[in-house]
Short mmCIF file of C-alpha atoms and ligand atoms in Angstrom, two decimals:
data_model
loop_
_atom_site.label_atom_id
_atom_site.label_comp_id
_atom_site.label_asym_id
_atom_site.label_seq_id
_atom_site.Cartn_x
_atom_site.Cartn_y
_atom_site.Cartn_z
CA UNK O 216 10.63 15.37 -2.95
CA UNK O 217 14.75 15.34 -2.74
CA UNK O 218 16.25 15.54 0.74
CA UNK O 219 19.81 16.21 1.65
CA UNK O 220 22.22 17.64 3.97
CA UNK O 221 24.26 20.35 4.25
CA UNK O 222 26.71 22.19 6.89
CA UNK O 223 24.78 25.46 8.57
CA UNK O 224 25.03 28.43 6.46
CA UNK O 225 23.66 31.38 6.31
CA UNK O 226 22.15 30.62 2.62
CA UNK O 227 21.70 34.17 0.86
CA UNK O 228 18.36 32.99 -1.55
CA UNK O 229 14.97 31.26 -1.00
CA UNK O 230 13.68 30.31 1.28
CA UNK O 231 14.91 29.11 5.12
CA UNK O 232 13.03 27.34 7.56
CA UNK O 233 13.59 27.96 11.45
CA UNK O 234 12.64 25.58 14.11
CA UNK O 235 12.04 27.36 17.40
CA UNK O 236 10.51 26.23 20.95
CA UNK O 237 8.03 28.46 23.16
CA UNK O 238 7.80 30.57 24.23
CA UNK O 239 9.36 31.82 20.81
CA UNK O 240 12.59 30.44 21.58
CA UNK O 241 15.38 30.96 18.70
CA UNK O 242 19.04 29.15 19.09
CA UNK O 243 21.97 30.92 17.57
CA UNK O 244 21.63 30.76 14.22
CA UNK O 245 17.70 31.86 14.51
CA UNK O 246 18.45 34.83 16.83
CA UNK O 247 21.57 35.62 14.11
CA UNK O 248 18.93 35.80 11.57
CA UNK O 249 16.72 37.80 13.24
CA UNK O 250 19.49 40.63 14.27
CA UNK O 251 20.12 40.48 10.04
CA UNK O 252 16.85 41.65 9.54
CA UNK O 253 16.22 44.09 12.62
CA UNK O 254 14.89 42.18 14.64
CA UNK O 255 12.33 41.04 11.76
CA UNK O 256 11.24 38.27 13.33
CA UNK O 257 10.82 38.81 17.76
CA UNK O 258 8.87 41.17 15.37
CA UNK O 259 6.88 39.11 14.38
CA UNK O 260 6.25 36.98 16.24
CA UNK O 261 5.13 39.29 19.07
CA UNK O 262 2.91 41.02 16.50
CA UNK O 263 1.08 36.92 15.86
CA UNK O 264 0.11 34.41 18.09
CA UNK O 265 2.67 32.17 17.38
CA UNK O 266 4.49 30.96 20.31
CA UNK O 267 6.41 27.86 18.97
CA UNK O 268 4.04 25.77 19.85
CA UNK O 269 3.58 21.90 17.98
CA UNK O 270 3.31 22.28 14.29
CA UNK O 271 2.76 26.30 14.37
CA UNK O 272 4.00 27.92 12.15
CA UNK O 273 4.75 31.61 10.54
CA UNK O 274 5.83 33.24 6.90
CA UNK O 275 7.85 36.56 7.68
CA UNK O 276 8.01 37.44 3.33
CA UNK O 277 10.53 39.36 1.75
CA UNK O 278 13.12 39.91 4.79
CA UNK O 279 14.10 44.00 4.64
CA UNK O 280 18.41 43.40 5.05
CA UNK O 281 18.84 40.07 3.41
CA UNK O 282 18.09 38.74 0.04
CA UNK O 283 15.91 35.52 1.40
CA UNK O 284 12.49 35.73 -0.24
CA UNK O 285 11.34 34.16 2.73
CA UNK O 286 11.89 33.12 6.60
CA UNK O 287 9.43 30.58 7.78
CA UNK O 288 9.45 29.34 11.60
CA UNK O 289 8.43 26.61 12.33
CA UNK O 290 7.18 25.12 16.07
CA UNK O 291 8.38 21.70 17.77
CA UNK O 292 6.58 22.87 20.90
CA UNK O 293 7.92 22.74 24.54
CA UNK O 294 11.79 22.45 24.44
CA UNK O 295 11.53 19.88 27.13
CA UNK O 296 9.00 17.91 25.60
CA UNK O 297 10.32 18.21 21.96
CA UNK O 298 10.75 14.53 20.94
CA UNK O 299 11.19 11.94 17.31
CA UNK O 300 7.59 13.12 16.79
CA UNK O 301 7.40 16.78 17.51
CA UNK O 302 10.22 17.56 15.20
CA UNK O 303 8.34 14.43 12.55
CA UNK O 304 5.89 16.76 12.92
CA UNK O 305 7.23 20.04 12.44
CA UNK O 306 8.71 18.74 9.24
CA UNK O 307 5.27 17.63 8.16
CA UNK O 308 4.01 21.46 8.75
CA UNK O 309 6.82 23.38 6.68
CA UNK O 310 5.82 20.93 3.67
CA UNK O 311 2.34 21.73 4.26
CA UNK O 312 2.34 25.67 4.28
CA UNK O 313 5.40 25.52 1.22
CA UNK O 314 4.62 22.88 -0.29
CA UNK O 315 2.70 25.08 -3.33
CA UNK O 316 4.49 28.25 -2.54
CA UNK O 317 5.80 28.21 -5.19
CA UNK O 318 9.36 27.97 -4.21
CA UNK O 319 10.53 24.82 -5.36
CA UNK O 320 13.23 24.28 -2.71
CA UNK O 321 14.36 25.27 0.53
CA UNK O 322 16.26 25.44 3.01
CA UNK O 323 16.51 23.73 7.48
CA UNK O 324 17.97 26.06 10.10
CA UNK O 325 18.78 22.72 12.44
CA UNK O 326 20.09 23.14 15.54
CA UNK O 327 20.48 23.18 19.21
CA UNK O 328 18.14 25.59 21.15
CA UNK O 329 18.27 26.69 24.81
CA UNK O 330 16.35 23.72 26.55
CA UNK O 331 15.38 20.91 24.49
CA UNK O 332 18.22 18.27 25.04
CA UNK O 333 17.68 16.64 21.03
CA UNK O 334 20.89 15.54 18.62
CA UNK O 335 21.01 18.21 16.05
CA UNK O 336 21.99 15.57 13.69
CA UNK O 337 19.80 13.47 14.27
CA UNK O 338 16.94 16.10 14.74
CA UNK O 339 17.80 17.27 10.65
CA UNK O 340 16.93 13.45 10.22
CA UNK O 341 13.38 13.26 11.72
CA UNK O 342 12.94 16.57 10.45
CA UNK O 343 13.19 15.40 6.44
CA UNK O 344 11.44 11.53 7.71
CA UNK O 345 8.73 14.11 8.66
CA UNK O 346 9.07 16.29 5.76
CA UNK O 347 8.96 13.20 3.79
CA UNK O 348 6.51 11.80 4.95
CA UNK O 349 3.91 14.19 4.28
CA UNK O 350 5.19 15.43 0.58
CA UNK O 351 3.08 11.69 -0.39
CA UNK O 352 0.40 12.40 -3.42
CA UNK O 353 -1.18 9.58 -5.51
CA UNK O 354 -1.98 11.49 -8.66
CA UNK O 355 -0.96 9.38 -11.25
CA UNK O 356 -4.55 9.07 -13.01
CA UNK O 357 -5.39 13.51 -12.75
CA UNK O 358 -3.55 14.75 -16.26
CA UNK O 359 -5.85 17.88 -16.70
CA UNK O 360 -3.96 19.27 -13.01
CA UNK O 361 -3.27 22.83 -13.80
CA UNK O 362 0.42 24.10 -13.22
CA UNK O 363 0.18 26.20 -10.12
CA UNK O 364 -2.02 24.01 -8.31
CA UNK O 365 0.67 21.48 -8.70
CA UNK O 366 3.41 21.31 -6.41
CA UNK O 367 6.30 23.22 -6.35
CA UNK O 368 8.94 21.99 -3.60
CA UNK O 369 10.89 20.03 -4.90
CA UNK O 370 13.99 19.66 -2.54
CA UNK O 371 14.36 20.18 0.87
CA UNK O 372 18.43 20.67 2.26
CA UNK O 373 18.96 20.54 6.46
CA UNK O 374 21.15 22.58 7.67
CA UNK O 375 23.62 20.49 10.16
CA UNK O 376 26.85 20.96 11.68
CA UNK O 377 26.82 16.78 11.86
CA UNK O 378 25.48 16.43 8.01
CA UNK O 379 27.35 13.02 7.32
CA UNK O 380 25.75 12.12 10.62
CA UNK O 381 22.64 13.77 9.07
CA UNK O 382 22.56 12.25 6.07
CA UNK O 383 23.13 8.67 7.86
CA UNK O 384 20.74 8.80 10.41
CA UNK O 385 18.12 9.24 7.39
CA UNK O 386 19.66 5.98 5.76
CA UNK O 387 17.29 4.05 6.93
CA UNK O 388 14.32 5.85 7.87
CA UNK O 389 13.83 6.54 4.04
CA UNK O 390 13.14 2.99 3.92
CA UNK O 391 10.80 2.97 6.11
CA UNK O 392 9.27 6.08 4.01
CA UNK O 393 9.51 4.16 0.94
CA UNK O 394 7.45 1.06 2.60
CA UNK O 395 5.30 4.31 3.76
CA UNK O 396 5.02 4.90 0.27
CA UNK O 397 4.21 1.22 -1.37
CA UNK O 398 1.34 0.86 0.30
CA UNK O 399 -0.25 4.17 0.22
CA UNK O 400 -0.01 3.98 -3.51
CA UNK O 401 -1.11 -0.01 -3.39
CA UNK O 402 -4.41 1.14 -0.94
CA UNK O 403 -5.12 4.04 -3.17
CA UNK O 404 -4.79 1.99 -6.73
CA UNK O 405 -8.61 1.39 -7.45
CA UNK O 406 -10.22 -2.06 -8.09
CA UNK O 407 -10.22 -2.45 -11.62
CA UNK O 408 -5.90 -1.70 -11.86
CA UNK O 409 -5.34 -3.53 -8.39
CA UNK O 410 -6.86 -7.26 -8.29
CA UNK O 411 -5.43 -10.57 -6.39
CA UNK O 412 -3.36 -11.59 -9.58
CA UNK O 413 -1.55 -7.71 -10.60
CA UNK O 414 -1.21 -7.59 -6.67
CA UNK O 415 0.40 -10.74 -6.41
CA UNK O 416 2.90 -9.06 -9.22
CA UNK O 417 3.42 -5.57 -6.70
CA UNK O 418 4.74 -8.02 -4.10
CA UNK O 419 6.95 -9.56 -7.05
CA UNK O 420 9.14 -6.55 -7.29
CA UNK O 421 10.03 -6.93 -3.37
CA UNK O 422 12.44 -9.03 -4.96
CA UNK O 423 14.69 -6.25 -5.72
CA UNK O 424 15.42 -5.58 -2.20
CA UNK O 425 16.16 -8.84 -1.50
CA UNK O 426 12.78 -10.18 -0.19
CA UNK O 427 11.84 -14.03 -1.48
CA UNK O 428 8.81 -13.81 -3.04
CA UNK O 429 6.28 -16.65 -3.73
CA UNK O 430 2.92 -16.37 -5.24
CA UNK O 431 0.21 -19.50 -4.98
CA UNK O 432 -2.67 -19.38 -7.67
CA UNK O 433 -6.39 -20.79 -6.91
CA UNK O 434 -5.76 -24.59 -7.86
CA UNK O 435 -2.71 -24.14 -5.57
CA UNK O 436 -4.68 -23.43 -3.26
CA UNK O 437 -7.57 -25.79 -4.09
CA UNK O 438 -5.02 -28.48 -3.90
CA UNK O 439 -3.67 -27.03 0.15
CA UNK O 440 -6.99 -27.31 1.42
CA UNK O 441 -7.75 -23.09 2.18
CA UNK O 442 -11.49 -23.79 1.36
CA UNK O 443 -13.05 -20.55 3.49
CA UNK O 444 -10.53 -18.15 1.14
CA UNK O 445 -11.22 -19.66 -2.13
CA UNK O 446 -15.36 -20.00 -1.18
CA UNK O 447 -15.13 -15.87 -0.88
CA UNK O 448 -13.49 -15.81 -4.23
CA UNK O 449 -15.64 -17.37 -5.67
CA UNK O 450 -17.78 -15.23 -7.22
CA UNK O 451 -15.18 -13.09 -8.79
CA UNK O 452 -14.18 -13.66 -12.20
CA UNK O 453 -10.39 -12.99 -10.91
CA UNK O 454 -9.13 -15.09 -8.97
CA UNK O 455 -7.52 -15.94 -5.91
CA UNK O 456 -3.75 -15.50 -4.61
CA UNK O 457 -1.92 -15.82 -1.97
CA UNK O 458 1.99 -14.10 -1.31
CA UNK O 459 4.68 -15.55 1.13
CA UNK O 460 7.37 -12.52 0.74
CA UNK O 461 10.26 -13.79 3.01
CA UNK O 462 13.76 -11.19 5.08
CA UNK O 463 16.18 -12.79 6.60
CA UNK O 464 17.97 -10.27 7.50
CA UNK O 465 19.98 -12.13 10.00
CA UNK O 466 20.55 -15.52 9.13
CA UNK O 467 22.91 -17.08 12.16
CA UNK O 468 20.17 -15.90 14.67
CA UNK O 469 20.10 -18.31 17.69
CA UNK O 470 16.05 -18.54 16.81
CA UNK O 471 15.94 -18.88 13.73
CA UNK O 472 11.36 -19.19 14.13
CA UNK O 473 10.71 -15.49 11.80
CA UNK O 474 8.83 -12.89 13.53
CA UNK O 475 5.10 -13.59 11.80
CA UNK O 476 2.76 -11.05 9.77
CA UNK O 477 -0.37 -11.70 8.46
CA UNK O 478 -2.53 -8.88 6.27
CA UNK O 479 -6.29 -9.54 4.66
CA UNK O 480 -5.98 -8.74 1.02
CA UNK O 481 -9.63 -8.63 0.19
CA UNK O 482 -8.93 -6.17 -2.74
CA UNK O 483 -12.39 -4.82 -3.47
CA UNK O 484 -15.20 -5.86 -1.30
CA UNK O 485 -18.94 -5.22 -2.21
CA UNK O 486 -20.45 -7.43 0.50
CA UNK O 487 -20.89 -10.48 -2.30
CA UNK O 488 -24.32 -12.30 -2.16
CA UNK O 489 -24.95 -10.13 1.37
CA UNK O 490 -24.84 -6.37 -1.01
CA UNK O 491 -23.42 -3.63 0.04
CA UNK O 492 -25.37 -0.76 0.23
CA UNK O 493 -24.36 1.90 -2.81
CA UNK O 494 -23.61 4.94 -1.19
CA UNK O 495 -19.78 5.02 0.33
CA UNK O 496 -19.52 1.07 -1.51
CA UNK O 497 -16.05 3.16 -3.28
CA UNK O 498 -14.20 3.10 0.07
CA UNK O 499 -14.13 -0.65 -0.64
CA UNK O 500 -11.64 -0.31 -3.35
CA UNK O 501 -8.99 -0.23 0.28
CA UNK O 502 -10.49 -3.01 2.15
CA UNK O 503 -6.76 -5.09 1.38
CA UNK O 504 -5.14 -2.49 3.59
CA UNK O 505 -3.88 -4.93 6.13
CA UNK O 506 -2.47 -6.54 3.23
CA UNK O 507 -1.53 -3.51 1.97
CA UNK O 508 1.22 -3.10 5.26
CA UNK O 509 1.90 -5.97 4.47
CA UNK O 510 3.64 -5.51 1.69
CA UNK O 511 4.82 -1.51 2.60
CA UNK O 512 6.43 -3.32 5.85
CA UNK O 513 8.47 -6.16 4.55
CA UNK O 514 9.58 -3.73 1.40
CA UNK O 515 11.10 -1.08 5.04
CA UNK O 516 12.12 -3.57 7.04
CA UNK O 517 14.70 -5.12 3.34
CA UNK O 518 15.55 -1.34 2.42
CA UNK O 519 16.73 -0.49 6.05
CA UNK O 520 18.09 -3.84 6.20
CA UNK O 521 16.62 -4.86 9.26
CA UNK O 522 18.61 -7.57 11.53
CA UNK O 523 15.35 -9.36 11.99
CA UNK O 524 13.59 -12.72 10.19
CA UNK O 525 10.35 -11.71 8.84
CA UNK O 526 7.48 -13.63 7.01
CA UNK O 527 4.67 -11.69 5.54
CA UNK O 528 1.93 -13.85 3.69
CA UNK O 529 -1.40 -12.02 2.27
CA UNK O 530 -4.31 -13.25 1.23
CA UNK O 531 -6.04 -12.05 -2.61
CA UNK O 532 -9.04 -11.95 -3.16
CA UNK O 533 -12.18 -9.83 -4.65
CA UNK O 534 -15.90 -10.25 -2.87
CA UNK O 535 -18.37 -10.37 -5.65
CA UNK O 536 -21.86 -11.44 -6.42
CA UNK O 537 -22.26 -12.82 -8.80
CA UNK O 538 -23.72 -16.42 -10.53
CA UNK O 539 -21.11 -18.36 -8.41
CA UNK O 540 -20.40 -16.62 -5.32
CA UNK O 541 -21.41 -18.41 -2.31
CA UNK O 542 -24.34 -18.21 -0.74
CA UNK O 543 -25.50 -17.00 2.79
CA UNK O 544 -26.17 -20.47 5.00
CA UNK O 545 -22.93 -22.74 2.56
CA UNK O 546 -20.78 -24.71 5.20
CA UNK O 547 -16.61 -24.76 4.41
CA UNK O 548 -14.47 -26.73 4.73
CA UNK O 549 -10.92 -24.69 6.37
CA UNK O 550 -7.44 -25.48 5.94
CA UNK O 551 -7.53 -26.68 9.54
CA UNK O 552 -10.76 -29.25 8.91
CA UNK O 553 -13.11 -26.59 11.22
CA UNK O 554 -15.90 -26.02 8.45
CA UNK O 555 -17.82 -22.52 8.36
CA UNK O 556 -21.40 -22.07 8.40
CA UNK O 557 -21.69 -18.66 5.94
CA UNK O 558 -24.85 -16.74 7.04
CA UNK O 559 -23.27 -13.75 6.31
CA UNK O 560 -21.41 -13.54 2.77
CA UNK O 561 -19.66 -9.55 3.52
CA UNK O 562 -17.91 -10.83 6.41
CA UNK O 563 -15.23 -12.00 4.16
CA UNK O 564 -11.73 -11.35 5.77
CA UNK O 565 -12.06 -13.22 8.61
CA UNK O 566 -13.10 -16.35 6.37
CA UNK O 567 -9.43 -15.42 3.92
CA UNK O 568 -7.43 -14.80 7.45
CA UNK O 569 -8.60 -17.88 8.90
CA UNK O 570 -6.68 -20.01 6.39
CA UNK O 571 -3.52 -17.87 6.05
CA UNK O 572 -3.03 -18.08 10.13
CA UNK O 573 -3.45 -21.51 9.53
CA UNK O 574 -1.21 -21.41 6.71
CA UNK O 575 1.84 -19.16 8.98
CA UNK O 576 1.96 -21.49 11.82
CA UNK O 577 1.98 -25.23 10.13
CA UNK O 578 4.53 -23.80 7.20
CA UNK O 579 6.96 -21.39 9.36
CA UNK O 580 6.46 -22.06 12.63
CA UNK O 581 6.99 -18.30 13.28
CA UNK O 582 7.75 -17.36 17.07
CA UNK O 583 4.63 -15.00 16.93
CA UNK O 584 1.81 -14.00 14.22
CA UNK O 585 0.45 -10.60 13.66
CA UNK O 586 -2.02 -10.29 11.69
CA UNK O 587 -3.58 -6.89 10.28
CA UNK O 588 -7.37 -6.68 8.36
CA UNK O 589 -9.56 -3.71 7.80
CA UNK O 590 -12.40 -6.07 9.25
CA UNK O 591 -15.22 -3.98 10.87
CA UNK O 592 -17.51 -1.28 10.86
CA UNK O 593 -17.94 -2.15 14.64
CA UNK O 594 -14.56 -1.20 15.29
CA UNK O 595 -15.39 2.03 14.02
CA UNK O 596 -18.42 2.47 16.42
CA UNK O 597 -16.50 1.68 19.17
CA UNK O 598 -12.72 3.03 18.93
CA UNK O 599 -13.86 6.01 16.13
CA UNK O 600 -10.38 6.72 13.73
CA UNK O 601 -8.03 7.42 16.15
CA UNK O 602 -6.73 4.12 17.30
CA UNK O 603 -6.75 0.66 16.33
CA UNK O 604 -8.27 -2.49 17.83
CA UNK O 605 -5.45 -4.45 18.64
CA UNK O 606 -6.72 -8.08 20.49
CA UNK O 607 -4.29 -10.29 21.74
CA UNK O 608 -3.95 -13.14 22.98
CA UNK O 609 -0.77 -12.70 25.18
CA UNK O 610 -0.30 -10.09 27.40
CA UNK O 611 3.72 -9.81 26.63
CA UNK O 612 3.01 -9.41 22.89
CA UNK O 613 0.38 -6.62 23.76
CA UNK O 614 2.52 -4.73 25.58
CA UNK O 615 5.52 -4.43 22.66
CA UNK O 616 2.56 -3.83 20.05
CA UNK O 617 0.91 -1.03 22.51
CA UNK O 618 4.72 0.22 23.17
CA UNK O 619 5.48 0.88 19.09
CA UNK O 620 2.96 2.52 18.34
CA UNK O 621 2.22 5.23 21.05
CA UNK O 622 6.33 5.63 19.46
CA UNK O 623 5.58 6.38 16.27
CA UNK O 624 2.71 8.52 16.59
CA UNK O 625 -0.01 5.03 15.51
CA UNK O 626 -2.07 4.16 18.77
CA UNK O 627 -4.02 1.57 19.50
CA UNK O 628 -6.26 0.11 22.03
CA UNK O 629 -6.15 -3.24 23.14
CA UNK O 630 -9.95 -4.70 23.22
CA UNK O 631 -11.09 -7.83 24.79
CA UNK O 632 -11.41 -11.46 23.87
CA UNK O 633 -13.36 -14.23 26.17
CA UNK O 634 -14.99 -16.82 26.70
CA UNK O 635 -19.09 -14.97 26.58
CA UNK O 636 -18.00 -14.17 23.25
CA UNK O 637 -16.87 -16.89 21.78
CA UNK O 638 -19.85 -18.36 22.13
CA UNK O 639 -22.04 -16.20 20.00
CA UNK O 640 -20.07 -18.08 16.97
CA UNK O 641 -20.77 -21.19 17.82
CA UNK O 642 -24.07 -23.23 15.12
CA UNK O 643 -25.98 -25.29 14.69
CA UNK O 644 -25.28 -26.95 11.48
CA UNK O 645 -20.89 -26.59 11.34
CA UNK O 646 -18.83 -25.59 13.83
CA UNK O 647 -18.93 -22.05 14.15
CA UNK O 648 -20.45 -19.50 12.21
CA UNK O 649 -19.33 -16.54 10.53
CA UNK O 650 -20.44 -14.03 12.26
CA UNK O 651 -21.90 -13.21 16.52
CA UNK O 652 -24.02 -11.06 15.54
CA UNK O 653 -23.70 -7.39 16.22
CA UNK O 654 -23.30 -6.48 19.61
CA UNK O 655 -19.35 -6.85 20.13
CA UNK O 656 -19.43 -7.57 17.02
CA UNK O 657 -15.40 -6.72 15.92
CA UNK O 658 -14.89 -8.81 19.27
CA UNK O 659 -16.53 -11.70 17.64
CA UNK O 660 -14.80 -11.53 14.61
CA UNK O 661 -11.11 -11.78 17.04
CA UNK O 662 -12.09 -14.48 18.42
CA UNK O 663 -13.34 -16.15 15.11
CA UNK O 664 -9.65 -15.26 14.01
CA UNK O 665 -8.51 -17.16 17.30
CA UNK O 666 -9.61 -20.31 16.43
CA UNK O 667 -7.29 -20.13 14.14
CA UNK O 668 -4.39 -19.95 15.98
CA UNK O 669 -2.74 -22.98 18.18
CA UNK O 670 0.02 -22.22 20.72
CA UNK O 671 2.16 -19.28 18.82
CA UNK O 672 1.11 -15.34 20.30
CA UNK O 673 -0.81 -13.68 17.92
CA UNK O 674 -2.33 -10.04 17.59
CA UNK O 675 -4.70 -8.86 15.32
CA UNK O 676 -5.35 -5.08 15.13
CA UNK O 677 -8.10 -4.03 13.15
CA UNK O 678 -7.36 -0.78 11.18
CA UNK O 679 -10.75 0.02 9.44
CA UNK O 680 -10.86 3.07 11.50
CA UNK O 681 -7.03 3.68 10.11
CA UNK O 682 -6.49 2.69 7.33
CA UNK O 683 -8.09 5.40 5.48
CA UNK O 684 -7.90 9.27 6.32
CA UNK O 685 -10.36 12.59 5.84
CA UNK O 686 -8.59 14.95 7.18
CA UNK O 687 -4.51 16.28 6.90
CA UNK O 688 -2.48 15.74 9.77
CA UNK O 689 1.31 15.93 10.52
CA UNK O 690 2.81 13.70 8.43
CA UNK O 691 -0.04 12.47 6.80
CA UNK O 692 -1.51 13.37 3.73
CA UNK O 693 -5.81 12.55 3.79
CA UNK O 694 -6.24 9.07 1.40
CA UNK O 695 -4.54 5.66 2.59
CA UNK O 696 -2.16 6.21 5.77
CA UNK O 697 -0.58 3.00 5.28
CA UNK O 698 -1.10 2.59 8.76
CA UNK O 699 0.49 -0.35 10.28
CA UNK O 700 4.31 0.32 8.48
CA UNK O 701 5.83 2.53 10.91
CA UNK O 702 4.35 0.64 14.05
CA UNK O 703 5.37 -2.76 12.78
CA UNK O 704 8.86 -1.33 11.69
CA UNK O 705 9.01 -0.44 14.75
CA UNK O 706 8.64 -3.24 16.74
CA UNK O 707 10.34 -5.61 14.88
CA UNK O 708 13.74 -3.00 15.92
CA UNK O 709 12.70 -2.87 19.37
CA UNK O 710 12.25 -6.59 20.11
CA UNK O 711 13.33 -8.50 17.14
CA UNK O 712 16.30 -7.17 15.67
CA UNK O 713 19.86 -8.59 16.01
N1 BES P 123 -14.33 -5.22 4.96
C1 BES P 123 -14.89 -4.52 5.28
C2 BES P 123 -15.11 -3.88 6.92
C3 BES P 123 -15.47 -2.17 6.93
C4 BES P 123 -16.13 -1.82 6.95
C5 BES P 123 -13.46 -2.13 6.89
C6 BES P 123 -15.70 0.16 6.20
C7 BES P 123 -13.44 -0.40 6.51
C8 BES P 123 -14.70 0.75 6.63
C9 BES P 123 -15.58 -6.04 6.03
O1 BES P 123 -15.73 -7.27 5.35
C10 BES P 123 -17.27 -5.75 6.34
O2 BES P 123 -18.12 -5.88 5.51
N2 BES P 123 -17.29 -6.51 7.65
C11 BES P 123 -18.55 -6.05 8.33
C12 BES P 123 -18.94 -7.58 9.31
C13 BES P 123 -20.67 -8.21 9.27
C14 BES P 123 -20.98 -8.50 8.49
C15 BES P 123 -20.86 -9.13 10.29
C16 BES P 123 -18.89 -4.64 9.46
O3 BES P 123 -18.15 -4.50 10.25
O4 BES P 123 -20.65 -4.80 8.10
MN1 MN P 124 -17.07 -7.27 3.53
ZN1 ZN P 125 -13.96 -6.60 4.04
#
């Protein structure tokens, strides 16, 4: 979808979108439009339950007195509560209504509204951002879809008094949206197309936006000693990869230590010898969601030229059962030297992360580390699909991530850590085992990771419940959500830039 910003002037044809705040309050241009149609807008609002609440829409077709096809009213909520998120939601709502309406181009009248304090140029950029995020589709494998079932909407023009300022504000939002789309693309790809080697090649493409990419193959990983990660990969015909992505957006920083993001990239998780049930196993194509977020985030930061030094590390493996697969009871030696008894081969994500966490802290001496993983079903039992689970060894880092999540509409909820949970993963045969029993399953998983973090502030985001959505929301169509890209982009912007 294309976005343009132009001087406010009433279009003569097509569809015009008019933002409204509660209760049924129009701005000056909206009132002008209302008058030109002989009061159709106020009458239509009165005749319906539309009051201008967040995400509400009301379409007025073929308005009299004008050559317009349609006027679409979209709600922004209470004027004093209009925010980045409600503006984005309005953009998303207009796309959901008009996407398949047959209309190809629409204009949005962005003006100040009574009682609301947002700046129209910034608001235009946020509406465009929300519309863009909602317009995402993964349809590359749909070859027989009828033309009238496909989206018609191609272009959205934001009409504002200051189009230059709006366009400038939109620039960096566009970079973020590109990162979100990259993550959604990766998460949506099936595992016959996206496997460690091909995913590593997709990482390579980030070089075009100024990210340095280093791909380590299995031979190299063996030499380094990533025994835990390689144990997971050994049942698959596809070789493991670890990819390091570096973006140095602030080379003259006083503190050159990078911020590190680490992602679980299990391109398919059958469970291995501890095999999963057949029903729903197809979902495990998105078990590389953590890695997908790290890759999309690196794109977003580079594309919007963030003034930060960042390293992204992803561990890419396929977890398969076979004659070469690891068995329950096997003991592997991790990169840290600590040994692990593999009780359940389906608890593989932690085995991948433990080696790349250790490697990242050792090699890059980061100022902090945040890992992301579709790690446990237990986090879905605890938090459902509304919050990601947050675990941290540092309160300030935890608070900063929580704040960033709230601002972008990707909320996280802090979960506890503690010695009692840690004891659950002690093993008689090795330094630890890879499962701690059913109770507190997402916590014992986090405790396992914590054993591979030494001195740095560290946080772990368990995104198993939020990486994929079965329903549309304002700015996220169902499917891969890219939950984490916007959150971590904001976290970097608010805490580690300049
Ligand atoms: N990838 C799964 C976790 C998962 C489950 C993600 C559902 C998304 C949706 C992970 O590798 C896994 O299998 N975890 C096990 C751990 C258990 C064996 C201790 C789980 O949660 O059942
Ligand atoms: Mn698993
Ligand atoms: Zn998994």
